Amino acid sequence: FFQAEDGIRDTSVTGVQTCALPILIIPFYNEYNELIAISGRALETSDKTLRYITIRTEESDKKLVYGMDRIKLSETVKVVEGPIDSLFLHNCLASGDANLTAVGNSISAGKKVLIYDNEPRNKDIVKMMQDAIKLGHNIVIWPNTDRKSTRLNSSHRCISYAVFCLK
């Protein structure tokens, strides 16, 4: 990860700043350690700025997955939404969105655990979790507790909650 002080701007079409200042630069590598994309994550956001902007090194329809260069498929592979979240768990990938099942289906690891963000009132996330279970994926079911203390990127205590897996 790198921090860019100048941010990324594109005023050619919209006339507004595309990414706020400052931004965190997140490099994506494939399993062969080749750079395949760069993502910029705004550290400060507003209604007129995007949180993420991603540029691929080659045109591709393949789902972009963060962490392929550092996982061991022979061990349990965890899949989370955000690249930053993935840094806090051993052998973890990030889908870049809530579609963890797509990543789970695309990797050949023997054991996989999908860890959705703790959003128990989000009907879309709950449906994705139910679908993942029906497809036979292991998932984390977060305990019913204070949401702020279990956000994956807010507290290291959440890692202990990841033992609640359901197949």
Short mmCIF file of C-alpha atoms in Angstrom, two decimals, residues 78-138:
data_model
loop_
_atom_site.label_atom_id
_atom_site.label_comp_id
_atom_site.label_asym_id
_atom_site.label_seq_id
_atom_site.Cartn_x
_atom_site.Cartn_y
_atom_site.Cartn_z
CA LYS A 78 -10.76 -16.89 3.88
CA VAL A 79 -12.60 -14.46 1.60
CA VAL A 80 -13.67 -10.97 2.74
CA GLU A 81 -14.98 -7.91 0.93
CA GLY A 82 -12.19 -5.34 1.28
CA PRO A 83 -8.45 -5.52 0.55
CA ILE A 84 -7.65 -3.76 3.82
CA ASP A 85 -9.80 -6.24 5.77
CA SER A 86 -7.92 -9.13 4.15
CA LEU A 87 -4.63 -7.98 5.67
CA PHE A 88 -5.85 -8.79 9.17
CA LEU A 89 -6.60 -12.47 8.58
CA HIS A 90 -4.16 -15.24 7.71
CA ASN A 91 -4.43 -16.63 4.16
CA CYS A 92 -7.17 -14.22 3.13
CA LEU A 93 -8.44 -12.87 -0.21
CA ALA A 94 -10.65 -9.85 -0.92
CA SER A 95 -13.42 -9.80 -3.48
CA GLY A 96 -13.65 -6.02 -3.69
CA ASP A 97 -17.42 -6.26 -3.31
CA ALA A 98 -20.05 -8.34 -1.51
CA ASN A 99 -19.98 -11.14 -4.12
CA LEU A 100 -17.80 -13.49 -2.07
CA THR A 101 -19.37 -16.56 -3.68
CA ALA A 102 -17.85 -15.66 -7.05
CA VAL A 103 -14.38 -15.70 -5.49
CA GLY A 104 -15.13 -18.87 -3.53
CA ASN A 105 -16.25 -20.60 -6.73
CA SER A 106 -13.21 -19.39 -8.69
CA ILE A 107 -10.43 -20.67 -6.42
CA SER A 108 -9.37 -24.30 -6.11
CA ALA A 109 -8.68 -24.35 -2.37
CA GLY A 110 -9.89 -27.41 -0.49
CA LYS A 111 -11.32 -25.38 2.40
CA LYS A 112 -12.81 -21.89 2.05
CA VAL A 113 -14.63 -19.62 4.48
CA LEU A 114 -16.63 -16.63 3.24
CA ILE A 115 -16.69 -13.75 5.73
CA TYR A 116 -19.30 -11.17 4.80
CA ASP A 117 -19.30 -7.74 6.43
CA ASN A 118 -21.39 -7.61 9.59
CA GLU A 119 -24.59 -6.16 8.12
CA PRO A 120 -27.40 -8.26 9.63
CA ARG A 121 -30.13 -5.84 8.51
CA ASN A 122 -28.96 -5.69 4.90
CA LYS A 123 -31.38 -7.96 3.02
CA ASP A 124 -29.00 -8.30 0.05
CA ILE A 125 -26.14 -9.50 2.26
CA VAL A 126 -28.41 -11.92 4.14
CA LYS A 127 -29.62 -13.36 0.80
CA MET A 128 -26.03 -13.75 -0.43
CA MET A 129 -25.18 -15.57 2.79
CA GLN A 130 -28.18 -17.89 2.39
CA ASP A 131 -27.24 -18.59 -1.23
CA ALA A 132 -23.63 -19.31 -0.23
CA ILE A 133 -24.84 -21.85 2.35
CA LYS A 134 -27.09 -23.52 -0.25
CA LEU A 135 -24.05 -23.81 -2.56
CA GLY A 136 -22.13 -25.57 0.22
CA HIS A 137 -19.78 -22.77 1.21
CA ASN A 138 -18.63 -22.28 4.79
#
